[in-house]
Tab-separated table of C-alpha atoms and ligand atoms in Angstrom:
chain	number	residue	atom	x	y	z
A	1	MET	CA	0.000	0.000	0.000
A	2	LEU	CA	1.228	3.525	-0.751
A	3	ASP	CA	1.596	6.208	1.952
A	4	PHE	CA	-1.328	8.562	2.414
A	5	ASN	CA	-3.026	11.299	4.412
A	6	PHE	CA	-6.762	11.099	4.819
A	7	TYR	CA	-8.866	14.124	5.759
A	8	ASN	CA	-12.597	14.446	5.279
A	9	PRO	CA	-14.395	16.820	7.632
A	10	THR	CA	-17.856	16.758	5.969
A	11	GLN	CA	-20.675	15.778	8.292
A	12	ILE	CA	-23.166	13.493	6.531
A	13	VAL	CA	-26.798	13.649	7.574
A	14	PHE	CA	-28.473	10.689	5.899
A	15	GLY	CA	-32.141	9.759	5.799
A	16	GLN	CA	-35.676	10.998	5.358
A	17	ASN	CA	-37.254	13.937	7.151
A	18	ARG	CA	-34.077	15.393	8.582
A	19	LEU	CA	-34.334	18.887	7.121
A	20	GLY	CA	-35.245	20.222	10.582
A	21	GLU	CA	-31.631	19.593	11.598
A	22	LEU	CA	-30.428	22.359	9.261
A	23	ASP	CA	-31.152	24.676	12.133
A	24	GLN	CA	-28.339	23.166	14.205
A	25	MET	CA	-25.898	22.931	11.335
A	26	ILE	CA	-25.987	26.539	10.138
A	27	PRO	CA	-25.100	29.364	12.542
A	28	ALA	CA	-28.250	31.094	13.863
A	29	ASN	CA	-27.079	34.527	12.750
A	30	ALA	CA	-25.854	33.457	9.295
A	31	LYS	CA	-27.006	35.231	6.180
A	32	VAL	CA	-27.568	32.336	3.796
A	33	MET	CA	-27.505	32.189	0.001
A	34	ILE	CA	-29.343	29.155	-1.399
A	35	VAL	CA	-27.797	28.156	-4.736
A	36	TYR	CA	-29.835	25.992	-7.092
A	37	GLY	CA	-29.942	24.832	-10.703
A	38	GLY	CA	-32.203	25.278	-13.682
A	39	GLY	CA	-35.402	25.042	-11.705
A	40	SER	CA	-36.122	21.438	-10.637
A	41	ALA	CA	-35.508	22.203	-6.949
A	42	LYS	CA	-37.866	25.169	-7.167
A	43	LYS	CA	-40.505	23.366	-9.217
A	44	TYR	CA	-40.689	20.339	-6.929
A	45	GLY	CA	-40.873	22.355	-3.724
A	46	THR	CA	-37.441	21.550	-2.266
A	47	ILE	CA	-36.425	25.213	-2.086
A	48	ASP	CA	-39.587	26.121	-0.158
A	49	LYS	CA	-38.954	23.346	2.368
A	50	VAL	CA	-35.316	24.393	2.780
A	51	THR	CA	-36.232	28.055	3.212
A	52	SER	CA	-38.749	27.217	5.867
A	53	ALA	CA	-36.201	24.996	7.691
A	54	LEU	CA	-33.868	28.009	7.815
A	55	GLY	CA	-36.363	29.742	10.117
A	56	ASN	CA	-35.653	33.386	10.849
A	57	ARG	CA	-32.311	33.533	9.071
A	58	SER	CA	-31.954	36.083	6.334
A	59	VAL	CA	-32.026	34.173	3.022
A	60	VAL	CA	-31.119	35.098	-0.565
A	61	GLU	CA	-31.775	32.732	-3.479
A	62	PHE	CA	-29.569	32.323	-6.531
A	63	GLY	CA	-31.016	30.058	-9.219
A	64	GLY	CA	-29.927	29.252	-12.755
A	65	VAL	CA	-26.711	27.289	-12.252
A	66	GLU	CA	-26.683	25.134	-15.365
A	67	ALA	CA	-25.520	21.537	-15.748
A	68	ASN	CA	-21.733	21.725	-16.173
A	69	PRO	CA	-21.698	25.087	-14.386
A	70	GLU	CA	-20.450	28.054	-16.346
A	71	PHE	CA	-17.890	30.495	-14.971
A	72	ASP	CA	-19.973	33.524	-16.069
A	73	THR	CA	-23.098	32.326	-14.249
A	74	LEU	CA	-21.097	31.587	-11.119
A	75	MET	CA	-19.517	35.053	-11.232
A	76	LYS	CA	-23.022	36.557	-11.133
A	77	ALA	CA	-23.632	34.520	-7.999
A	78	VAL	CA	-20.348	35.782	-6.549
A	79	GLU	CA	-21.477	39.382	-7.156
A	80	THR	CA	-24.796	38.738	-5.427
A	81	ALA	CA	-23.166	36.949	-2.513
A	82	LYS	CA	-20.663	39.768	-1.994
A	83	SER	CA	-23.181	42.576	-2.247
A	84	GLU	CA	-25.584	40.766	0.097
A	85	LYS	CA	-22.741	40.030	2.550
A	86	ILE	CA	-23.523	36.317	2.562
A	87	ASP	CA	-21.695	34.235	5.164
A	88	PHE	CA	-23.098	30.759	4.459
A	89	LEU	CA	-23.757	29.074	1.086
A	90	LEU	CA	-26.303	26.295	0.763
A	91	ALA	CA	-26.219	24.237	-2.440
A	92	VAL	CA	-29.497	22.506	-3.311
A	93	GLY	CA	-28.949	20.279	-6.340
A	94	GLY	CA	-26.710	17.788	-8.075
A	95	GLY	CA	-23.003	17.869	-8.819
A	96	SER	CA	-23.230	20.996	-10.941
A	97	VAL	CA	-24.847	23.078	-8.206
A	98	MET	CA	-22.585	21.692	-5.479
A	99	ASP	CA	-19.481	22.268	-7.622
A	100	GLY	CA	-20.656	25.750	-8.580
A	101	THR	CA	-21.206	26.605	-4.930
A	102	LYS	CA	-17.681	25.499	-4.071
A	103	PHE	CA	-16.338	27.821	-6.753
A	104	ILE	CA	-18.493	30.713	-5.451
A	105	SER	CA	-17.202	30.111	-1.922
A	106	LEU	CA	-13.597	30.511	-3.129
A	107	ALA	CA	-14.196	33.319	-5.634
A	108	MET	CA	-15.878	35.522	-2.987
A	109	HIS	CA	-12.479	35.932	-1.327
A	110	TYR	CA	-9.958	35.482	-4.126
A	111	ASP	CA	-7.504	38.335	-4.423
A	112	LYS	CA	-6.574	37.781	-8.098
A	113	GLU	CA	-8.825	37.527	-11.181
A	114	ALA	CA	-11.399	34.837	-10.309
A	115	SER	CA	-10.584	32.896	-13.499
A	116	ASP	CA	-7.146	32.209	-11.996
A	117	ILE	CA	-8.899	29.777	-9.623
A	118	LEU	CA	-9.350	27.483	-12.621
A	119	PHE	CA	-5.727	27.148	-13.581
A	120	HIS	CA	-4.203	25.227	-10.670
A	121	GLY	CA	-5.536	21.745	-11.462
A	122	PHE	CA	-4.726	19.000	-9.021
A	123	ALA	CA	-2.022	21.108	-7.323
A	124	GLY	CA	-4.869	23.005	-5.633
A	125	VAL	CA	-5.987	26.637	-5.561
A	126	PRO	CA	-3.611	28.917	-3.612
A	127	SER	CA	-6.373	30.320	-1.467
A	128	SER	CA	-6.642	30.918	2.265
A	129	LYS	CA	-10.309	31.788	2.652
A	130	ALA	CA	-13.659	30.439	1.492
A	131	THR	CA	-17.232	31.001	2.619
A	132	PRO	CA	-18.505	27.918	4.489
A	133	LEU	CA	-20.977	25.807	2.545
A	134	GLY	CA	-23.438	22.977	3.015
A	135	CYS	CA	-25.204	20.738	0.481
A	136	ILE	CA	-28.647	19.269	0.049
A	137	VAL	CA	-28.258	16.530	-2.513
A	138	THR	CA	-30.943	16.079	-5.184
A	139	LEU	CA	-28.914	13.846	-7.528
A	140	PRO	CA	-26.634	11.055	-6.278
A	141	ALA	CA	-23.724	10.713	-8.716
A	142	THR	CA	-20.632	12.819	-8.327
A	143	GLY	CA	-19.781	12.509	-4.624
A	144	SER	CA	-19.284	16.283	-4.658
A	145	GLU	CA	-21.277	16.406	-1.406
A	146	SER	CA	-18.365	14.826	0.402
A	147	ASN	CA	-15.219	15.983	-1.335
A	148	SER	CA	-13.328	19.213	-1.909
A	149	PHE	CA	-13.282	18.948	-5.683
A	150	SER	CA	-15.281	20.782	-8.336
A	151	VAL	CA	-15.430	21.184	-12.107
A	152	VAL	CA	-16.209	24.520	-13.764
A	153	THR	CA	-16.736	25.249	-17.468
A	154	PHE	CA	-14.859	28.254	-18.861
A	155	ASN	CA	-14.461	29.081	-22.577
A	156	GLU	CA	-15.957	25.710	-23.496
A	157	GLN	CA	-13.440	23.760	-21.426
A	158	LYS	CA	-13.958	21.922	-18.149
A	159	TYR	CA	-11.480	22.871	-15.424
A	160	PRO	CA	-10.892	20.840	-12.254
A	161	VAL	CA	-10.674	22.901	-9.048
A	162	MET	CA	-9.253	21.547	-5.794
A	163	SER	CA	-9.153	23.199	-2.402
A	164	PRO	CA	-9.445	21.714	1.095
A	165	LEU	CA	-11.383	24.877	1.986
A	166	THR	CA	-14.331	23.670	-0.100
A	167	PHE	CA	-15.202	20.519	1.791
A	168	PRO	CA	-18.884	21.048	2.639
A	169	LYS	CA	-19.462	21.566	6.387
A	170	PHE	CA	-22.342	19.117	6.048
A	171	SER	CA	-24.343	17.342	3.380
A	172	LEU	CA	-27.900	16.214	3.769
A	173	LEU	CA	-28.786	13.074	1.832
A	174	ASP	CA	-32.527	12.546	1.869
A	175	PRO	CA	-33.718	10.086	-0.802
A	176	ASP	CA	-37.053	11.917	-0.994
A	177	PHE	CA	-35.318	14.874	-2.670
A	178	THR	CA	-34.186	12.582	-5.505
A	179	ILE	CA	-37.549	10.997	-6.276
A	180	THR	CA	-38.321	13.458	-9.100
A	181	LEU	CA	-35.164	12.583	-11.045
A	182	PRO	CA	-35.776	11.592	-14.668
A	183	LYS	CA	-34.704	8.006	-15.354
A	184	GLU	CA	-31.755	9.021	-17.506
A	185	GLN	CA	-30.287	11.003	-14.619
A	186	ILE	CA	-30.443	7.899	-12.409
A	187	ALA	CA	-28.602	5.992	-15.146
A	188	ASN	CA	-25.985	8.755	-15.450
A	189	GLY	CA	-25.537	8.787	-11.681
A	190	VAL	CA	-25.078	5.026	-11.402
A	191	ALA	CA	-22.522	5.047	-14.244
A	192	ASP	CA	-20.642	8.019	-12.774
A	193	ALA	CA	-20.392	6.484	-9.300
A	194	PHE	CA	-19.388	3.068	-10.702
A	195	ILE	CA	-16.637	4.608	-12.819
A	196	HIS	CA	-15.358	6.715	-9.897
A	197	VAL	CA	-14.734	3.417	-8.133
A	198	ILE	CA	-13.176	1.801	-11.211
A	199	GLU	CA	-10.718	4.666	-11.670
A	200	GLN	CA	-9.415	4.245	-8.133
A	201	TYR	CA	-9.378	0.437	-8.347
A	202	LEU	CA	-8.594	-0.878	-11.827
A	203	THR	CA	-4.917	0.028	-11.974
A	204	MET	CA	-2.170	-2.203	-10.579
A	205	PRO	CA	-2.176	-4.230	-7.335
A	206	VAL	CA	-0.472	-2.616	-4.312
A	207	ASP	CA	-1.882	-4.979	-1.663
A	208	ALA	CA	-4.368	-2.370	-0.405
A	209	ARG	CA	-6.887	-4.894	0.838
A	210	VAL	CA	-9.300	-2.606	2.666
A	211	GLN	CA	-9.531	-0.194	-0.268
A	212	ASP	CA	-9.922	-3.045	-2.782
A	213	ARG	CA	-12.665	-4.770	-0.825
A	214	MET	CA	-14.509	-1.524	-0.153
A	215	ALA	CA	-14.307	-0.677	-3.854
A	216	GLU	CA	-15.589	-4.135	-4.805
A	217	GLY	CA	-18.412	-3.787	-2.262
A	218	ILE	CA	-19.493	-0.451	-3.706
A	219	MET	CA	-19.420	-1.803	-7.263
A	220	ARG	CA	-21.410	-4.918	-6.344
A	221	THR	CA	-23.916	-2.692	-4.557
A	222	LEU	CA	-24.265	-0.415	-7.571
A	223	ILE	CA	-24.800	-3.423	-9.834
A	224	GLU	CA	-27.542	-4.652	-7.492
A	225	VAL	CA	-29.314	-1.387	-6.738
A	226	GLY	CA	-28.551	0.583	-9.904
A	227	GLN	CA	-30.986	-1.320	-12.057
A	228	THR	CA	-33.568	-1.561	-9.278
A	229	THR	CA	-33.545	2.193	-8.749
A	230	TYR	CA	-33.624	2.770	-12.493
A	231	ASN	CA	-36.655	0.526	-12.979
A	232	ASP	CA	-38.544	1.072	-9.732
A	233	ASN	CA	-38.873	4.633	-8.532
A	234	GLU	CA	-40.664	3.471	-5.368
A	235	ASN	CA	-37.871	1.240	-4.063
A	236	LEU	CA	-36.561	3.393	-1.251
A	237	GLU	CA	-34.025	0.932	0.183
A	238	ALA	CA	-32.371	0.463	-3.212
A	239	ARG	CA	-32.284	4.231	-3.683
A	240	LYS	CA	-30.706	4.769	-0.252
A	241	ASN	CA	-28.006	2.251	-1.089
A	242	PHE	CA	-27.433	3.956	-4.432
A	243	MET	CA	-27.084	7.333	-2.701
A	244	TRP	CA	-24.559	6.103	-0.174
A	245	SER	CA	-22.626	4.235	-2.887
A	246	ALA	CA	-22.277	7.458	-4.869
A	247	THR	CA	-20.989	9.339	-1.818
A	248	THR	CA	-18.520	6.667	-0.722
A	249	ALA	CA	-17.288	6.252	-4.304
A	250	LEU	CA	-15.708	9.696	-4.207
A	251	ASN	CA	-15.357	10.846	-0.615
A	252	GLY	CA	-11.701	9.853	-0.718
A	253	ILE	CA	-11.818	6.744	1.440
A	254	ILE	CA	-11.323	4.108	-1.291
A	255	GLY	CA	-8.741	6.238	-3.098
A	256	VAL	CA	-6.135	6.463	-0.342
A	257	GLY	CA	-2.894	4.532	-0.725
A	258	VAL	CA	-3.671	3.250	-4.228
A	259	PRO	CA	-2.753	4.368	-7.762
A	260	HIS	CA	-5.468	6.154	-9.741
A	261	ASP	CA	-6.260	6.279	-13.433
A	262	TRP	CA	-8.587	9.172	-14.312
A	263	THR	CA	-8.195	8.763	-18.088
A	264	THR	CA	-11.878	7.961	-18.648
A	265	HIS	CA	-12.845	11.160	-16.814
A	266	MET	CA	-10.366	13.266	-18.757
A	267	ILE	CA	-11.708	12.008	-22.101
A	268	GLY	CA	-15.298	12.175	-20.826
A	269	HIS	CA	-14.930	15.820	-19.777
A	270	GLU	CA	-13.978	16.677	-23.364
A	271	LEU	CA	-17.010	14.809	-24.753
A	272	THR	CA	-19.171	16.964	-22.490
A	273	ALA	CA	-17.317	20.178	-23.330
A	274	CYS	CA	-17.407	19.545	-27.110
A	275	PHE	CA	-20.776	17.812	-27.552
A	276	GLY	CA	-22.811	18.457	-24.401
A	277	ILE	CA	-23.214	14.758	-23.501
A	278	ALA	CA	-24.093	14.291	-19.797
A	279	HIS	CA	-21.092	13.529	-17.597
A	280	GLY	CA	-21.918	9.968	-16.443
A	281	ARG	CA	-22.896	8.937	-19.964
A	282	THR	CA	-19.572	10.084	-21.471
A	283	LEU	CA	-17.727	7.822	-19.032
A	284	ALA	CA	-19.860	4.783	-19.831
A	285	ILE	CA	-19.131	5.255	-23.543
A	286	ILE	CA	-15.355	5.400	-23.044
A	287	LEU	CA	-14.609	2.959	-20.224
A	288	PRO	CA	-15.210	-0.385	-22.022
A	289	TYR	CA	-12.908	0.662	-24.882
A	290	LEU	CA	-10.271	1.990	-22.516
A	291	LEU	CA	-10.250	-1.317	-20.634
A	292	LYS	CA	-9.874	-3.257	-23.875
A	293	GLU	CA	-6.980	-1.025	-24.938
A	294	ARG	CA	-5.230	-1.250	-21.537
A	295	LYS	CA	-5.905	-4.929	-20.923
A	296	GLN	CA	-2.246	-5.808	-20.530
A	297	ASN	CA	-1.390	-2.855	-18.237
A	298	LYS	CA	-4.338	-3.675	-15.949
A	299	ARG	CA	-4.158	-7.449	-16.259
A	300	ALA	CA	-3.813	-8.438	-12.589
A	301	LYS	CA	-6.523	-6.050	-11.406
A	302	LEU	CA	-8.842	-7.011	-14.273
A	303	LEU	CA	-8.589	-10.654	-13.191
A	304	GLN	CA	-9.393	-9.657	-9.602
A	305	TYR	CA	-12.310	-7.529	-10.878
A	306	ALA	CA	-13.638	-10.437	-12.973
A	307	ASP	CA	-13.477	-12.747	-9.963
A	308	ARG	CA	-14.690	-10.529	-7.136
A	309	VAL	CA	-17.133	-8.187	-8.870
A	310	TRP	CA	-18.564	-10.379	-11.639
A	311	ASP	CA	-17.966	-13.880	-10.175
A	312	LEU	CA	-16.157	-14.976	-13.343
A	313	ARG	CA	-13.893	-17.857	-12.328
A	314	GLU	CA	-14.106	-20.243	-15.295
A	315	GLY	CA	-12.114	-20.190	-18.535
A	316	SER	CA	-8.725	-18.790	-19.475
A	317	GLU	CA	-7.388	-15.524	-18.069
A	318	ASP	CA	-8.148	-13.721	-21.316
A	319	GLU	CA	-11.682	-15.087	-21.378
A	320	ARG	CA	-12.319	-13.900	-17.826
A	321	ILE	CA	-10.929	-10.442	-18.562
A	322	GLU	CA	-12.946	-10.105	-21.749
A	323	GLY	CA	-15.988	-11.421	-19.914
A	324	ALA	CA	-15.623	-8.770	-17.193
A	325	ILE	CA	-15.289	-5.964	-19.750
A	326	ALA	CA	-18.351	-7.258	-21.623
A	327	LYS	CA	-20.340	-7.466	-18.359
A	328	THR	CA	-19.353	-3.893	-17.526
A	329	GLU	CA	-20.619	-2.631	-20.874
A	330	GLU	CA	-23.817	-4.721	-20.579
A	331	PHE	CA	-24.398	-3.152	-17.161
A	332	PHE	CA	-24.349	0.341	-18.689
A	333	ASN	CA	-26.515	-0.838	-21.609
A	334	SER	CA	-29.028	-2.286	-19.126
A	335	LEU	CA	-29.521	1.322	-17.949
A	336	ASP	CA	-30.274	2.289	-21.566
A	337	ILE	CA	-26.913	3.996	-22.005
A	338	VAL	CA	-25.725	3.510	-25.568
A	339	THR	CA	-21.970	2.925	-25.549
A	340	ASN	CA	-20.745	4.081	-28.922
A	341	LEU	CA	-19.834	7.516	-30.261
A	342	THR	CA	-21.754	7.295	-33.551
A	343	HIS	CA	-25.050	7.182	-31.650
A	344	TYR	CA	-24.203	10.645	-30.286
A	345	GLY	CA	-23.300	11.985	-33.734
A	346	ILE	CA	-19.545	11.966	-33.143
A	347	ASP	CA	-17.471	11.163	-36.241
A	348	ASP	CA	-13.771	11.395	-37.129
A	349	LYS	CA	-13.948	15.189	-37.130
A	350	GLY	CA	-15.399	15.084	-33.622
A	351	ILE	CA	-12.627	12.764	-32.483
A	352	GLU	CA	-10.025	15.191	-33.845
A	353	LYS	CA	-11.703	18.005	-31.920
A	354	VAL	CA	-11.509	16.022	-28.672
A	355	LEU	CA	-7.842	15.249	-29.273
A	356	SER	CA	-6.958	18.845	-30.037
A	357	ASN	CA	-8.801	20.066	-26.911
A	358	MET	CA	-6.981	17.518	-24.783
A	359	GLU	CA	-3.682	18.699	-26.203
A	360	LYS	CA	-4.582	22.325	-25.374
A	361	MET	CA	-5.453	21.288	-21.825
A	362	GLY	CA	-2.121	19.454	-21.450
A	363	LEU	CA	-3.866	16.084	-21.021
A	364	THR	CA	-1.115	14.197	-22.792
A	365	ALA	CA	0.353	11.867	-20.146
A	366	LEU	CA	-2.535	10.036	-18.512
A	367	SER	CA	-3.169	6.799	-16.584
A	368	GLU	CA	-1.694	5.203	-13.454
A	369	THR	CA	1.678	5.119	-15.217
A	370	GLN	CA	1.410	8.461	-17.052
A	371	ASP	CA	2.327	6.781	-20.313
A	372	LEU	CA	-1.060	7.081	-21.982
A	373	GLY	CA	-0.635	9.747	-24.646
A	374	LEU	CA	-2.954	11.165	-27.277
A	375	ASP	CA	-2.040	8.373	-29.707
A	376	VAL	CA	-3.650	5.902	-27.307
A	377	VAL	CA	-6.602	8.243	-26.623
A	378	LYS	CA	-7.148	8.294	-30.402
A	379	LYS	CA	-7.155	4.479	-30.561
A	380	ILE	CA	-9.700	4.363	-27.724
A	381	LEU	CA	-11.946	6.929	-29.410
A	382	VAL	CA	-11.723	5.273	-32.825
A	383	SER	CA	-12.602	1.892	-31.317
A	384	ALA	CA	-15.538	3.528	-29.482
A	385	LYS	CA	-17.078	4.703	-32.785
B	1	NZQ	O1	-30.796	22.190	-13.081
B	1	NZQ	P1	-32.009	21.486	-12.577
B	1	NZQ	O2	-33.270	22.024	-13.078
B	1	NZQ	O3	-31.985	21.291	-11.096
B	1	NZQ	O4	-31.965	19.992	-13.232
B	1	NZQ	C1	-30.892	19.108	-13.008
B	1	NZQ	C2	-29.970	18.970	-14.230
B	1	NZQ	O5	-30.638	19.289	-15.402
B	1	NZQ	C3	-31.467	17.732	-12.861
B	1	NZQ	N1	-31.829	17.404	-11.470
B	1	NZQ	C4	-31.028	17.402	-10.381
B	1	NZQ	N2	-31.719	16.972	-9.310
B	1	NZQ	C5	-32.982	16.707	-9.730
B	1	NZQ	C6	-33.053	16.996	-11.108
B	1	NZQ	N3	-34.195	16.851	-11.815
B	1	NZQ	C7	-35.294	16.401	-11.162
B	1	NZQ	N4	-35.282	16.092	-9.851
B	1	NZQ	C8	-34.148	16.212	-9.099
B	1	NZQ	N5	-34.143	15.838	-7.813
B	1	NZQ	O6	-30.425	16.854	-13.277
B	1	NZQ	C9	-29.674	17.498	-14.303
B	1	NZQ	C10	-28.211	17.196	-14.117
B	1	NZQ	O7	-27.731	17.770	-12.922
B	1	NZQ	P2	-26.161	17.907	-12.648
B	1	NZQ	O8	-26.002	18.514	-11.301
B	1	NZQ	O9	-25.515	18.571	-13.803
B	1	NZQ	O10	-25.691	16.380	-12.674
B	1	NZQ	P3	-24.543	15.654	-11.886
B	1	NZQ	O11	-24.885	15.484	-10.457
B	1	NZQ	O12	-24.260	14.455	-12.686
B	1	NZQ	O13	-23.299	16.659	-11.942
B	1	NZQ	C11	-22.480	16.766	-13.079
B	1	NZQ	C12	-21.368	17.750	-12.836
B	1	NZQ	O14	-20.493	17.314	-11.794
B	1	NZQ	C13	-19.140	17.299	-12.269
B	1	NZQ	C14	-19.310	17.055	-13.735
B	1	NZQ	O15	-18.151	17.394	-14.468
B	1	NZQ	C15	-20.498	17.921	-14.074
B	1	NZQ	O16	-20.106	19.258	-14.247
B	1	NZQ	N6	-18.350	16.343	-11.493
B	1	NZQ	C16	-18.025	16.670	-10.241
B	1	NZQ	C17	-17.252	15.841	-9.435
B	1	NZQ	C18	-16.920	16.206	-8.043
B	1	NZQ	N7	-17.244	17.395	-7.594
B	1	NZQ	O17	-16.343	15.405	-7.316
B	1	NZQ	C19	-16.716	14.595	-9.935
B	1	NZQ	C20	-17.400	14.096	-11.160
B	1	NZQ	O18	-16.566	13.185	-11.792
B	1	NZQ	C21	-17.813	15.161	-12.126
B	1	NZQ	O19	-16.746	15.533	-12.979
B	2	ZN	ZN1	-17.517	11.598	-12.537
């Protein structure tokens, strides 16, 4: 196992009918800005419930954060938050709203141009102050509710933003707030969470037994409850397990002390930036082809994955590996996610656009061994046609 530090200060409040506890989690004298998305939280009454749970606190609302949140929209929120002297931010939404709120919390105090926040990647934003924030999750998928990471779109590119200051103080996970999700968002969420686990697991063995078994447990759970939640909106226990899987997939715990390979995410982000395909869906398109391409590099872990996640123990090593990759793709297809680029209208010209964007973003040495260049990305994309 590799050395690691683990820090995750976010309090999780999980379960139905717990909104009343907001009162203890947000300072009584706080001036709160509720941040929400394109309108679902307003339309389905979540914002009204949240506002009433905030009691006598002074509350400002900022709506209109789009999926894949845009820098310009978030800067409007920053202006409002500064002029209203907001001292607590409350995100009510999915990954886009939670991520956007993290950016707002940093940008309210940043002493350089706010766009500079976007250019520090995984090294982290050099920032010493952020407005405290909490989250009310309406879409289980990204794990943003329990990590310090966010993704912001600027000039048609997606930029990763890291800062320990943006861990939410708390996140409330009530399955009732997710019941209005359209089916395709459930599918996207299941795929996103599953692939978060894969990218921290399917690399090379380092004898990290706790992390491996937790990762396998989350994946098996997602396989069990993903389809159930997708097909049966009333199944609350499945939905709860899906929600907690999505949080644990990216709250840092399974990723400590192990190599990571975020190649699928890096390619997926470009498919969203260039063609507007939803985040989770982009990953499901790419992953099966990436695994086929990197079969030799990931051989030992793929065999473990075949055995412990898909119960494939018969046949030759190659048969088991191919079987596990096929099962993975079938799992995404069972959620009605089509896993080829042509279906989304992406041709050779589109592939070239993705490659040139990745080059501009410096995404040229990817994978757990940093030897996956754009030539390999091209092979993956061409095979995904
Ligand atoms: O905007 P509204 O009207 O609220 O509609 C949203 C949006 O259209 C809708 N929705 C959310 N909750 C709903 C609902 N509709 C009905 N009922 C509800 N309860 O769902 C649509 C998608 O929402 P969005 O927040 O964009 O989806 P998701 O949670 O998948 O977030 C995607 C964003 O997160 C980033 C992605 O890059 C993307 O920008 N990521 C963030 C990560 C992180 N912070 O750790 C990691 C991820 O890998 C990912 O990159
Ligand atoms: Zn993701």
